[in-house]
Tab-separated table of C-alpha atoms in Angstrom:
chain	number	residue	atom	x	y	z
C	23	MET	CA	-4.204	-17.389	9.729
C	24	ILE	CA	-2.656	-14.978	11.029
C	25	ARG	CA	0.288	-15.406	9.525
C	26	VAL	CA	-1.366	-15.515	6.192
C	27	LYS	CA	-2.908	-11.871	7.023
C	28	ASN	CA	0.410	-10.692	7.423
C	29	ARG	CA	2.430	-11.947	4.756
C	30	LEU	CA	-0.466	-10.610	2.461
C	31	LEU	CA	-0.295	-7.224	4.261
C	32	SER	CA	3.442	-6.988	3.585
C	33	GLU	CA	3.654	-7.993	-0.330
C	34	SER	CA	0.647	-5.526	-0.857
C	35	VAL	CA	2.591	-2.840	0.125
C	36	LYS	CA	5.636	-4.165	-1.395
C	37	PHE	CA	4.389	-3.662	-4.541
C	38	VAL	CA	2.521	-0.362	-3.922
C	39	GLU	CA	5.964	1.142	-3.115
C	40	LEU	CA	7.066	-0.083	-6.140
C	41	CYS	CA	4.753	1.546	-8.560
C	42	GLN	CA	5.345	4.642	-6.444
C	43	GLY	CA	9.243	4.472	-7.363
C	44	ASN	CA	8.485	3.576	-10.701
C	45	VAL	CA	5.510	6.746	-11.566
C	46	LEU	CA	8.190	8.740	-9.826
C	47	SER	CA	10.549	7.915	-11.400
C	48	GLY	CA	9.149	8.403	-15.126
C	49	ARG	CA	10.068	4.658	-15.817
C	50	ILE	CA	5.892	4.444	-15.775
C	51	ASN	CA	3.175	6.695	-16.246
C	52	LEU	CA	0.160	7.877	-14.025
C	53	GLU	CA	-2.789	5.846	-15.917
C	54	THR	CA	-0.240	3.052	-15.644
C	55	TYR	CA	0.252	3.284	-11.906
C	56	ASN	CA	-4.042	4.060	-11.116
C	57	LEU	CA	-3.963	0.559	-13.109
C	58	LEU	CA	-1.614	-1.207	-10.960
C	59	SER	CA	-1.558	0.324	-7.768
C	60	ASN	CA	-5.934	1.355	-7.432
C	61	CYS	CA	-7.444	-2.385	-6.135
C	62	LYS	CA	-3.672	-2.558	-4.245
C	63	ILE	CA	-4.290	0.843	-2.300
C	64	ASN	CA	-8.243	0.082	-1.662
C	65	PHE	CA	-7.421	-3.512	-0.645
C	66	LEU	CA	-5.041	-1.643	2.103
C	67	ARG	CA	-7.149	0.527	3.199
C	68	ASN	CA	-10.018	-1.603	3.571
C	69	PHE	CA	-7.892	-4.507	5.028
C	70	ILE	CA	-6.628	-2.196	7.829
C	71	SER	CA	-9.721	-0.643	8.909
C	72	LEU	CA	-11.211	-4.632	9.068
C	73	GLU	CA	-8.360	-6.183	10.427
C	74	LYS	CA	-6.722	-3.656	12.598
C	75	GLN	CA	-7.785	-5.974	15.818
C	76	GLU	CA	-6.690	-8.907	14.876
C	77	ILE	CA	-2.951	-8.192	13.608
C	78	TYR	CA	0.312	-6.198	14.644
C	79	ILE	CA	1.544	-3.688	12.777
C	80	ASP	CA	4.452	-2.489	14.186
C	81	ARG	CA	5.525	1.345	14.077
C	82	ASP	CA	8.354	1.252	11.351
C	83	PHE	CA	5.681	-1.124	9.336
C	84	SER	CA	2.777	1.140	10.356
C	85	ASN	CA	5.368	4.313	9.073
C	86	ARG	CA	5.525	2.794	5.780
C	87	ILE	CA	1.850	2.497	5.293
C	88	ASN	CA	1.239	5.889	6.219
C	89	ASN	CA	3.989	7.268	4.304
C	90	LEU	CA	2.676	5.157	1.151
C	91	PHE	CA	-0.877	6.590	1.240
C	92	ALA	CA	1.177	9.635	1.603
C	93	VAL	CA	2.681	9.513	-1.462
C	94	ASN	CA	-0.122	8.287	-3.443
C	95	ASN	CA	-2.006	11.709	-2.668
C	96	MET	CA	0.625	13.573	-3.810
C	97	ILE	CA	1.220	11.236	-6.517
C	98	LEU	CA	-2.514	11.993	-7.460
C	99	LYS	CA	-2.252	15.762	-7.513
C	100	LEU	CA	-0.200	15.219	-10.150
C	101	ARG	CA	-2.581	14.862	-12.909
């Protein structure tokens, strides 16, 4: 089960990173970004807070997640 949780977390982070890259490069607009990523970002916040004791997140992946939230905040300020 832990392996499935790690995979789900990893795939969610990759998806949001792709969405962020596309909005920052101008390939998608902010509305589309919000539609695609809001659910995943909320999922990540909830998942990490609930599962932080059961799954191991290494430093590099933790930095990716923190960067993902920081970029999301930056994108939301662009509105």
